[in-house]
Amino acid sequence: MYRILSCMLLIGVIAVIGCAPSKQVTRIDSDTIVDLSGRWNDTDSRMVAEQIIDDCLNHTWINDHGIDTGGKPVVIVGAIKNKSNEHIATQTFVSDIEKAFINSGKVRTVSSADERSEIREERADQSANAAIETIKRMGRELGADYMMTGMINTIEDREGGKQIMFYQTDLTLTKIESNEKVWIGTKKIKKFIGRSKFKM
């Protein structure tokens, strides 16, 4: 009787395992647009950064700076605040903004406060330990002319199985010396998410 019960139990376990849904992982290109949940994702981060920085760099402030100084403006990306009702990896968005600035070739971009602190530690270590001819000098950092700051907000509207997700990204470029706002940009994304009431 014990053997029969054991065999039946084993058959039952095998049957359950055999019927369980299998997991499949497929690698896709990192630039492929995939929107599973309708939430903010890597595509939104990249597209918003590229489009809003393109608008920023095609504004009068950059020509005015060139006329006044004869050189490229130096920009630092400051805090981008997440004011939405969901988790957004703002550091990834900051990196996308910096990449868009650098790839444009129109501005010079300097490191953030946290990055500068690590670099300064490296220079201090070099001054004590590196060969004299290879030491990088203190007090040679490039000072930023402008700082970019901003925020991401969301509005969610839901009714039954339908949902609208609205994202608004507002960025501001401020002249550090005078505290003058020289450019303000906005990018909006609106997504419709439909859900079936019945599952097959």
JSON list of C-alpha atoms in Angstrom, two decimals:
[
{"chain": "A", "resi": 1, "resn": "MET", "atom": "CA", "xyz": [0.00, 0.00, 0.00]},
{"chain": "A", "resi": 2, "resn": "TYR", "atom": "CA", "xyz": [2.87, 2.34, 0.90]},
{"chain": "A", "resi": 3, "resn": "ARG", "atom": "CA", "xyz": [4.57, 1.70, -2.45]},
{"chain": "A", "resi": 4, "resn": "ILE", "atom": "CA", "xyz": [1.35, 2.37, -4.33]},
{"chain": "A", "resi": 5, "resn": "LEU", "atom": "CA", "xyz": [0.82, 5.69, -2.51]},
{"chain": "A", "resi": 6, "resn": "SER", "atom": "CA", "xyz": [4.45, 6.67, -3.13]},
{"chain": "A", "resi": 7, "resn": "CYS", "atom": "CA", "xyz": [4.13, 5.89, -6.84]},
{"chain": "A", "resi": 8, "resn": "MET", "atom": "CA", "xyz": [0.88, 7.85, -7.10]},
{"chain": "A", "resi": 9, "resn": "LEU", "atom": "CA", "xyz": [2.46, 10.81, -5.33]},
{"chain": "A", "resi": 10, "resn": "LEU", "atom": "CA", "xyz": [5.50, 10.69, -7.62]},
{"chain": "A", "resi": 11, "resn": "ILE", "atom": "CA", "xyz": [3.27, 10.53, -10.71]},
{"chain": "A", "resi": 12, "resn": "GLY", "atom": "CA", "xyz": [1.28, 13.51, -9.39]},
{"chain": "A", "resi": 13, "resn": "VAL", "atom": "CA", "xyz": [4.44, 15.57, -8.83]},
{"chain": "A", "resi": 14, "resn": "ILE", "atom": "CA", "xyz": [5.72, 14.77, -12.32]},
{"chain": "A", "resi": 15, "resn": "ALA", "atom": "CA", "xyz": [2.36, 15.69, -13.81]},
{"chain": "A", "resi": 16, "resn": "VAL", "atom": "CA", "xyz": [2.33, 19.05, -11.98]},
{"chain": "A", "resi": 17, "resn": "ILE", "atom": "CA", "xyz": [5.91, 19.83, -13.06]},
{"chain": "A", "resi": 18, "resn": "GLY", "atom": "CA", "xyz": [5.10, 18.83, -16.62]},
{"chain": "A", "resi": 19, "resn": "CYS", "atom": "CA", "xyz": [2.08, 21.16, -16.72]},
{"chain": "A", "resi": 20, "resn": "ALA", "atom": "CA", "xyz": [3.87, 24.11, -15.10]},
{"chain": "A", "resi": 21, "resn": "PRO", "atom": "CA", "xyz": [4.57, 27.00, -17.49]},
{"chain": "A", "resi": 22, "resn": "SER", "atom": "CA", "xyz": [8.15, 27.05, -18.70]},
{"chain": "A", "resi": 23, "resn": "LYS", "atom": "CA", "xyz": [10.28, 30.20, -18.53]},
{"chain": "A", "resi": 24, "resn": "GLN", "atom": "CA", "xyz": [11.98, 31.37, -21.69]},
{"chain": "A", "resi": 25, "resn": "VAL", "atom": "CA", "xyz": [14.59, 34.12, -21.88]},
{"chain": "A", "resi": 26, "resn": "THR", "atom": "CA", "xyz": [15.46, 35.69, -25.22]},
{"chain": "A", "resi": 27, "resn": "ARG", "atom": "CA", "xyz": [18.17, 38.28, -25.69]},
{"chain": "A", "resi": 28, "resn": "ILE", "atom": "CA", "xyz": [17.12, 41.31, -27.72]},
{"chain": "A", "resi": 29, "resn": "ASP", "atom": "CA", "xyz": [18.91, 44.42, -28.97]},
{"chain": "A", "resi": 30, "resn": "SER", "atom": "CA", "xyz": [19.15, 47.10, -26.26]},
{"chain": "A", "resi": 31, "resn": "ASP", "atom": "CA", "xyz": [17.60, 49.66, -28.65]},
{"chain": "A", "resi": 32, "resn": "THR", "atom": "CA", "xyz": [14.50, 47.52, -29.25]},
{"chain": "A", "resi": 33, "resn": "ILE", "atom": "CA", "xyz": [11.32, 49.23, -28.04]},
{"chain": "A", "resi": 34, "resn": "VAL", "atom": "CA", "xyz": [9.52, 46.95, -25.58]},
{"chain": "A", "resi": 35, "resn": "ASP", "atom": "CA", "xyz": [6.68, 48.30, -23.43]},
{"chain": "A", "resi": 36, "resn": "LEU", "atom": "CA", "xyz": [5.32, 45.58, -21.16]},
{"chain": "A", "resi": 37, "resn": "SER", "atom": "CA", "xyz": [3.68, 47.49, -18.31]},
{"chain": "A", "resi": 38, "resn": "GLY", "atom": "CA", "xyz": [3.20, 50.95, -19.80]},
{"chain": "A", "resi": 39, "resn": "ARG", "atom": "CA", "xyz": [5.41, 52.42, -17.06]},
{"chain": "A", "resi": 40, "resn": "TRP", "atom": "CA", "xyz": [8.47, 54.64, -17.59]},
{"chain": "A", "resi": 41, "resn": "ASN", "atom": "CA", "xyz": [11.22, 52.50, -19.11]},
{"chain": "A", "resi": 42, "resn": "ASP", "atom": "CA", "xyz": [14.64, 52.66, -20.78]},
{"chain": "A", "resi": 43, "resn": "THR", "atom": "CA", "xyz": [13.15, 53.72, -24.12]},
{"chain": "A", "resi": 44, "resn": "ASP", "atom": "CA", "xyz": [11.32, 56.66, -22.50]},
{"chain": "A", "resi": 45, "resn": "SER", "atom": "CA", "xyz": [14.51, 57.72, -20.71]},
{"chain": "A", "resi": 46, "resn": "ARG", "atom": "CA", "xyz": [16.62, 57.66, -23.86]},
{"chain": "A", "resi": 47, "resn": "MET", "atom": "CA", "xyz": [14.03, 59.28, -26.17]},
{"chain": "A", "resi": 48, "resn": "VAL", "atom": "CA", "xyz": [13.14, 62.08, -23.73]},
{"chain": "A", "resi": 49, "resn": "ALA", "atom": "CA", "xyz": [16.82, 62.86, -23.09]},
{"chain": "A", "resi": 50, "resn": "GLU", "atom": "CA", "xyz": [17.70, 62.97, -26.79]},
{"chain": "A", "resi": 51, "resn": "GLN", "atom": "CA", "xyz": [14.68, 65.05, -27.84]},
{"chain": "A", "resi": 52, "resn": "ILE", "atom": "CA", "xyz": [14.76, 67.54, -24.99]},
{"chain": "A", "resi": 53, "resn": "ILE", "atom": "CA", "xyz": [18.54, 68.10, -25.25]},
{"chain": "A", "resi": 54, "resn": "ASP", "atom": "CA", "xyz": [18.19, 68.58, -29.00]},
{"chain": "A", "resi": 55, "resn": "ASP", "atom": "CA", "xyz": [15.68, 71.36, -28.24]},
{"chain": "A", "resi": 56, "resn": "CYS", "atom": "CA", "xyz": [18.01, 72.82, -25.60]},
{"chain": "A", "resi": 57, "resn": "LEU", "atom": "CA", "xyz": [20.97, 72.95, -28.00]},
{"chain": "A", "resi": 58, "resn": "ASN", "atom": "CA", "xyz": [18.94, 74.63, -30.74]},
{"chain": "A", "resi": 59, "resn": "HIS", "atom": "CA", "xyz": [18.11, 77.65, -28.59]},
{"chain": "A", "resi": 60, "resn": "THR", "atom": "CA", "xyz": [19.53, 81.18, -28.57]},
{"chain": "A", "resi": 61, "resn": "TRP", "atom": "CA", "xyz": [21.44, 80.78, -25.28]},
{"chain": "A", "resi": 62, "resn": "ILE", "atom": "CA", "xyz": [24.16, 78.66, -26.90]},
{"chain": "A", "resi": 63, "resn": "ASN", "atom": "CA", "xyz": [24.78, 81.24, -29.66]},
{"chain": "A", "resi": 64, "resn": "ASP", "atom": "CA", "xyz": [24.82, 84.04, -27.10]},
{"chain": "A", "resi": 65, "resn": "HIS", "atom": "CA", "xyz": [27.42, 82.15, -25.06]},
{"chain": "A", "resi": 66, "resn": "GLY", "atom": "CA", "xyz": [29.60, 81.68, -28.14]},
{"chain": "A", "resi": 67, "resn": "ILE", "atom": "CA", "xyz": [29.41, 85.38, -28.95]},
{"chain": "A", "resi": 68, "resn": "ASP", "atom": "CA", "xyz": [30.26, 86.38, -25.36]},
{"chain": "A", "resi": 69, "resn": "THR", "atom": "CA", "xyz": [33.10, 83.92, -24.75]},
{"chain": "A", "resi": 70, "resn": "GLY", "atom": "CA", "xyz": [34.21, 82.54, -28.11]},
{"chain": "A", "resi": 71, "resn": "GLY", "atom": "CA", "xyz": [34.11, 78.98, -26.80]},
{"chain": "A", "resi": 72, "resn": "LYS", "atom": "CA", "xyz": [31.82, 76.07, -26.06]},
{"chain": "A", "resi": 73, "resn": "PRO", "atom": "CA", "xyz": [29.68, 76.30, -22.91]},
{"chain": "A", "resi": 74, "resn": "VAL", "atom": "CA", "xyz": [30.52, 73.97, -20.03]},
{"chain": "A", "resi": 75, "resn": "VAL", "atom": "CA", "xyz": [27.48, 72.18, -18.61]},
{"chain": "A", "resi": 76, "resn": "ILE", "atom": "CA", "xyz": [26.91, 70.09, -15.50]},
{"chain": "A", "resi": 77, "resn": "VAL", "atom": "CA", "xyz": [23.81, 67.96, -14.99]},
{"chain": "A", "resi": 78, "resn": "GLY", "atom": "CA", "xyz": [22.48, 68.40, -11.46]},
{"chain": "A", "resi": 79, "resn": "ALA", "atom": "CA", "xyz": [19.57, 66.74, -9.69]},
{"chain": "A", "resi": 80, "resn": "ILE", "atom": "CA", "xyz": [16.64, 65.38, -11.67]},
{"chain": "A", "resi": 81, "resn": "LYS", "atom": "CA", "xyz": [13.88, 64.82, -9.11]},
{"chain": "A", "resi": 82, "resn": "ASN", "atom": "CA", "xyz": [11.33, 62.03, -9.38]},
{"chain": "A", "resi": 83, "resn": "LYS", "atom": "CA", "xyz": [7.97, 63.58, -8.44]},
{"chain": "A", "resi": 84, "resn": "SER", "atom": "CA", "xyz": [6.01, 60.73, -10.02]},
{"chain": "A", "resi": 85, "resn": "ASN", "atom": "CA", "xyz": [3.97, 58.05, -8.28]},
{"chain": "A", "resi": 86, "resn": "GLU", "atom": "CA", "xyz": [6.33, 55.26, -9.37]},
{"chain": "A", "resi": 87, "resn": "HIS", "atom": "CA", "xyz": [9.97, 54.31, -9.12]},
{"chain": "A", "resi": 88, "resn": "ILE", "atom": "CA", "xyz": [12.05, 55.95, -11.86]},
{"chain": "A", "resi": 89, "resn": "ALA", "atom": "CA", "xyz": [15.80, 55.38, -12.13]},
{"chain": "A", "resi": 90, "resn": "THR", "atom": "CA", "xyz": [16.71, 59.07, -12.39]},
{"chain": "A", "resi": 91, "resn": "GLN", "atom": "CA", "xyz": [20.45, 58.32, -12.47]},
{"chain": "A", "resi": 92, "resn": "THR", "atom": "CA", "xyz": [19.94, 56.42, -15.73]},
{"chain": "A", "resi": 93, "resn": "PHE", "atom": "CA", "xyz": [18.07, 59.45, -17.08]},
{"chain": "A", "resi": 94, "resn": "VAL", "atom": "CA", "xyz": [20.93, 61.75, -15.97]},
{"chain": "A", "resi": 95, "resn": "SER", "atom": "CA", "xyz": [23.38, 59.49, -17.84]},
{"chain": "A", "resi": 96, "resn": "ASP", "atom": "CA", "xyz": [21.18, 59.66, -20.96]},
{"chain": "A", "resi": 97, "resn": "ILE", "atom": "CA", "xyz": [21.16, 63.48, -20.73]},
{"chain": "A", "resi": 98, "resn": "GLU", "atom": "CA", "xyz": [24.95, 63.61, -20.35]},
{"chain": "A", "resi": 99, "resn": "LYS", "atom": "CA", "xyz": [25.35, 61.26, -23.31]},
{"chain": "A", "resi": 100, "resn": "ALA", "atom": "CA", "xyz": [23.09, 63.45, -25.47]},
{"chain": "A", "resi": 101, "resn": "PHE", "atom": "CA", "xyz": [25.12, 66.56, -24.50]},
{"chain": "A", "resi": 102, "resn": "ILE", "atom": "CA", "xyz": [28.48, 64.91, -25.20]},
{"chain": "A", "resi": 103, "resn": "ASN", "atom": "CA", "xyz": [27.40, 63.30, -28.48]},
{"chain": "A", "resi": 104, "resn": "SER", "atom": "CA", "xyz": [26.15, 66.66, -29.78]},
{"chain": "A", "resi": 105, "resn": "GLY", "atom": "CA", "xyz": [29.67, 68.07, -29.78]},
{"chain": "A", "resi": 106, "resn": "LYS", "atom": "CA", "xyz": [28.21, 71.50, -28.98]},
{"chain": "A", "resi": 107, "resn": "VAL", "atom": "CA", "xyz": [28.99, 71.66, -25.25]},
{"chain": "A", "resi": 108, "resn": "ARG", "atom": "CA", "xyz": [31.57, 70.43, -22.78]},
{"chain": "A", "resi": 109, "resn": "THR", "atom": "CA", "xyz": [30.17, 68.33, -19.94]},
{"chain": "A", "resi": 110, "resn": "VAL", "atom": "CA", "xyz": [31.79, 68.02, -16.49]},
{"chain": "A", "resi": 111, "resn": "SER", "atom": "CA", "xyz": [31.40, 65.42, -13.76]},
{"chain": "A", "resi": 112, "resn": "SER", "atom": "CA", "xyz": [28.83, 65.53, -10.97]},
{"chain": "A", "resi": 113, "resn": "ALA", "atom": "CA", "xyz": [29.69, 66.33, -7.35]},
{"chain": "A", "resi": 114, "resn": "ASP", "atom": "CA", "xyz": [29.94, 62.64, -6.39]},
{"chain": "A", "resi": 115, "resn": "GLU", "atom": "CA", "xyz": [32.13, 61.85, -9.39]},
{"chain": "A", "resi": 116, "resn": "ARG", "atom": "CA", "xyz": [34.39, 64.84, -8.70]},
{"chain": "A", "resi": 117, "resn": "SER", "atom": "CA", "xyz": [34.92, 63.69, -5.12]},
{"chain": "A", "resi": 118, "resn": "GLU", "atom": "CA", "xyz": [36.21, 60.31, -6.32]},
{"chain": "A", "resi": 119, "resn": "ILE", "atom": "CA", "xyz": [38.44, 61.94, -8.94]},
{"chain": "A", "resi": 120, "resn": "ARG", "atom": "CA", "xyz": [39.88, 64.34, -6.34]},
{"chain": "A", "resi": 121, "resn": "GLU", "atom": "CA", "xyz": [40.73, 61.39, -4.11]},
{"chain": "A", "resi": 122, "resn": "GLU", "atom": "CA", "xyz": [42.58, 59.82, -7.04]},
{"chain": "A", "resi": 123, "resn": "ARG", "atom": "CA", "xyz": [44.57, 63.02, -7.65]},
{"chain": "A", "resi": 124, "resn": "ALA", "atom": "CA", "xyz": [45.47, 63.21, -3.96]},
{"chain": "A", "resi": 125, "resn": "ASP", "atom": "CA", "xyz": [46.62, 59.60, -4.07]},
{"chain": "A", "resi": 126, "resn": "GLN", "atom": "CA", "xyz": [48.70, 60.31, -7.19]},
{"chain": "A", "resi": 127, "resn": "SER", "atom": "CA", "xyz": [50.44, 63.23, -5.49]},
{"chain": "A", "resi": 128, "resn": "ALA", "atom": "CA", "xyz": [51.64, 60.86, -2.77]},
{"chain": "A", "resi": 129, "resn": "ASN", "atom": "CA", "xyz": [52.31, 57.71, -4.77]},
{"chain": "A", "resi": 130, "resn": "ALA", "atom": "CA", "xyz": [52.65, 58.28, -8.53]},
{"chain": "A", "resi": 131, "resn": "ALA", "atom": "CA", "xyz": [55.80, 59.10, -10.47]},
{"chain": "A", "resi": 132, "resn": "ILE", "atom": "CA", "xyz": [56.33, 62.88, -10.59]},
{"chain": "A", "resi": 133, "resn": "GLU", "atom": "CA", "xyz": [56.07, 63.10, -14.38]},
{"chain": "A", "resi": 134, "resn": "THR", "atom": "CA", "xyz": [52.64, 61.39, -14.34]},
{"chain": "A", "resi": 135, "resn": "ILE", "atom": "CA", "xyz": [50.99, 63.27, -11.44]},
{"chain": "A", "resi": 136, "resn": "LYS", "atom": "CA", "xyz": [47.85, 65.18, -12.42]},
{"chain": "A", "resi": 137, "resn": "ARG", "atom": "CA", "xyz": [47.84, 68.62, -10.80]},
{"chain": "A", "resi": 138, "resn": "MET", "atom": "CA", "xyz": [45.25, 69.97, -8.37]},
{"chain": "A", "resi": 139, "resn": "GLY", "atom": "CA", "xyz": [43.30, 73.14, -9.16]},
{"chain": "A", "resi": 140, "resn": "ARG", "atom": "CA", "xyz": [42.96, 72.43, -12.89]},
{"chain": "A", "resi": 141, "resn": "GLU", "atom": "CA", "xyz": [39.28, 71.44, -12.97]},
{"chain": "A", "resi": 142, "resn": "LEU", "atom": "CA", "xyz": [36.97, 72.89, -15.59]},
{"chain": "A", "resi": 143, "resn": "GLY", "atom": "CA", "xyz": [34.33, 75.07, -13.97]},
{"chain": "A", "resi": 144, "resn": "ALA", "atom": "CA", "xyz": [30.78, 74.73, -15.27]},
{"chain": "A", "resi": 145, "resn": "ASP", "atom": "CA", "xyz": [29.03, 77.72, -16.87]},
{"chain": "A", "resi": 146, "resn": "TYR", "atom": "CA", "xyz": [25.53, 76.20, -16.69]},
{"chain": "A", "resi": 147, "resn": "MET", "atom": "CA", "xyz": [23.68, 73.64, -14.59]},
{"chain": "A", "resi": 148, "resn": "MET", "atom": "CA", "xyz": [20.75, 71.55, -15.78]},
{"chain": "A", "resi": 149, "resn": "THR", "atom": "CA", "xyz": [18.14, 70.52, -13.22]},
{"chain": "A", "resi": 150, "resn": "GLY", "atom": "CA", "xyz": [14.62, 69.19, -13.49]},
{"chain": "A", "resi": 151, "resn": "MET", "atom": "CA", "xyz": [11.86, 66.85, -12.48]},
{"chain": "A", "resi": 152, "resn": "ILE", "atom": "CA", "xyz": [9.61, 64.08, -13.77]},
{"chain": "A", "resi": 153, "resn": "ASN", "atom": "CA", "xyz": [5.89, 64.15, -12.90]},
{"chain": "A", "resi": 154, "resn": "THR", "atom": "CA", "xyz": [3.09, 61.69, -13.67]},
{"chain": "A", "resi": 155, "resn": "ILE", "atom": "CA", "xyz": [-0.68, 61.77, -13.85]},
{"chain": "A", "resi": 156, "resn": "GLU", "atom": "CA", "xyz": [-2.54, 58.44, -13.84]},
{"chain": "A", "resi": 157, "resn": "ASP", "atom": "CA", "xyz": [-6.14, 57.98, -14.97]},
{"chain": "A", "resi": 158, "resn": "ARG", "atom": "CA", "xyz": [-7.79, 54.58, -14.61]},
{"chain": "A", "resi": 159, "resn": "GLU", "atom": "CA", "xyz": [-11.26, 53.26, -15.31]},
{"chain": "A", "resi": 160, "resn": "GLY", "atom": "CA", "xyz": [-12.14, 49.57, -15.44]},
{"chain": "A", "resi": 161, "resn": "GLY", "atom": "CA", "xyz": [-9.55, 47.77, -17.54]},
{"chain": "A", "resi": 162, "resn": "LYS", "atom": "CA", "xyz": [-8.28, 50.97, -19.16]},
{"chain": "A", "resi": 163, "resn": "GLN", "atom": "CA", "xyz": [-5.49, 53.22, -17.95]},
{"chain": "A", "resi": 164, "resn": "ILE", "atom": "CA", "xyz": [-3.75, 56.39, -19.12]},
{"chain": "A", "resi": 165, "resn": "MET", "atom": "CA", "xyz": [-0.21, 57.14, -17.95]},
{"chain": "A", "resi": 166, "resn": "PHE", "atom": "CA", "xyz": [0.95, 60.72, -18.54]},
{"chain": "A", "resi": 167, "resn": "TYR", "atom": "CA", "xyz": [4.58, 61.70, -17.96]},
{"chain": "A", "resi": 168, "resn": "GLN", "atom": "CA", "xyz": [5.88, 65.25, -18.03]},
{"chain": "A", "resi": 169, "resn": "THR", "atom": "CA", "xyz": [9.60, 65.98, -17.85]},
{"chain": "A", "resi": 170, "resn": "ASP", "atom": "CA", "xyz": [10.59, 69.60, -17.13]},
{"chain": "A", "resi": 171, "resn": "LEU", "atom": "CA", "xyz": [14.25, 70.62, -17.39]},
{"chain": "A", "resi": 172, "resn": "THR", "atom": "CA", "xyz": [15.83, 74.00, -16.68]},
{"chain": "A", "resi": 173, "resn": "LEU", "atom": "CA", "xyz": [19.27, 75.29, -17.70]},
{"chain": "A", "resi": 174, "resn": "THR", "atom": "CA", "xyz": [20.61, 77.96, -15.34]},
{"chain": "A", "resi": 175, "resn": "LYS", "atom": "CA", "xyz": [23.65, 80.20, -15.75]},
{"chain": "A", "resi": 176, "resn": "ILE", "atom": "CA", "xyz": [25.69, 79.49, -12.62]},
{"chain": "A", "resi": 177, "resn": "GLU", "atom": "CA", "xyz": [27.38, 82.89, -12.28]},
{"chain": "A", "resi": 178, "resn": "SER", "atom": "CA", "xyz": [24.23, 85.00, -12.54]},
{"chain": "A", "resi": 179, "resn": "ASN", "atom": "CA", "xyz": [21.53, 82.43, -11.55]},
{"chain": "A", "resi": 180, "resn": "GLU", "atom": "CA", "xyz": [19.72, 83.34, -14.79]},
{"chain": "A", "resi": 181, "resn": "LYS", "atom": "CA", "xyz": [17.45, 80.71, -16.34]},
{"chain": "A", "resi": 182, "resn": "VAL", "atom": "CA", "xyz": [18.47, 80.62, -19.99]},
{"chain": "A", "resi": 183, "resn": "TRP", "atom": "CA", "xyz": [16.31, 77.72, -21.20]},
{"chain": "A", "resi": 184, "resn": "ILE", "atom": "CA", "xyz": [13.29, 75.72, -19.99]},
{"chain": "A", "resi": 185, "resn": "GLY", "atom": "CA", "xyz": [12.15, 72.60, -21.82]},
{"chain": "A", "resi": 186, "resn": "THR", "atom": "CA", "xyz": [9.25, 70.21, -21.46]},
{"chain": "A", "resi": 187, "resn": "LYS", "atom": "CA", "xyz": [8.68, 66.75, -22.92]},
{"chain": "A", "resi": 188, "resn": "LYS", "atom": "CA", "xyz": [5.37, 64.90, -22.53]},
{"chain": "A", "resi": 189, "resn": "ILE", "atom": "CA", "xyz": [4.59, 61.20, -22.97]},
{"chain": "A", "resi": 190, "resn": "LYS", "atom": "CA", "xyz": [1.06, 59.78, -22.91]},
{"chain": "A", "resi": 191, "resn": "LYS", "atom": "CA", "xyz": [0.39, 56.04, -22.89]},
{"chain": "A", "resi": 192, "resn": "PHE", "atom": "CA", "xyz": [-2.87, 54.14, -23.18]},
{"chain": "A", "resi": 193, "resn": "ILE", "atom": "CA", "xyz": [-2.88, 50.77, -21.42]},
{"chain": "A", "resi": 194, "resn": "GLY", "atom": "CA", "xyz": [-5.74, 48.39, -22.17]},
{"chain": "A", "resi": 195, "resn": "ARG", "atom": "CA", "xyz": [-6.34, 45.28, -20.09]},
{"chain": "A", "resi": 196, "resn": "SER", "atom": "CA", "xyz": [-8.62, 42.38, -20.88]},
{"chain": "A", "resi": 197, "resn": "LYS", "atom": "CA", "xyz": [-11.23, 41.60, -18.21]},
{"chain": "A", "resi": 198, "resn": "PHE", "atom": "CA", "xyz": [-11.00, 37.89, -18.87]},
{"chain": "A", "resi": 199, "resn": "LYS", "atom": "CA", "xyz": [-7.99, 35.63, -18.88]},
{"chain": "A", "resi": 200, "resn": "MET", "atom": "CA", "xyz": [-7.88, 32.53, -21.04]}
]
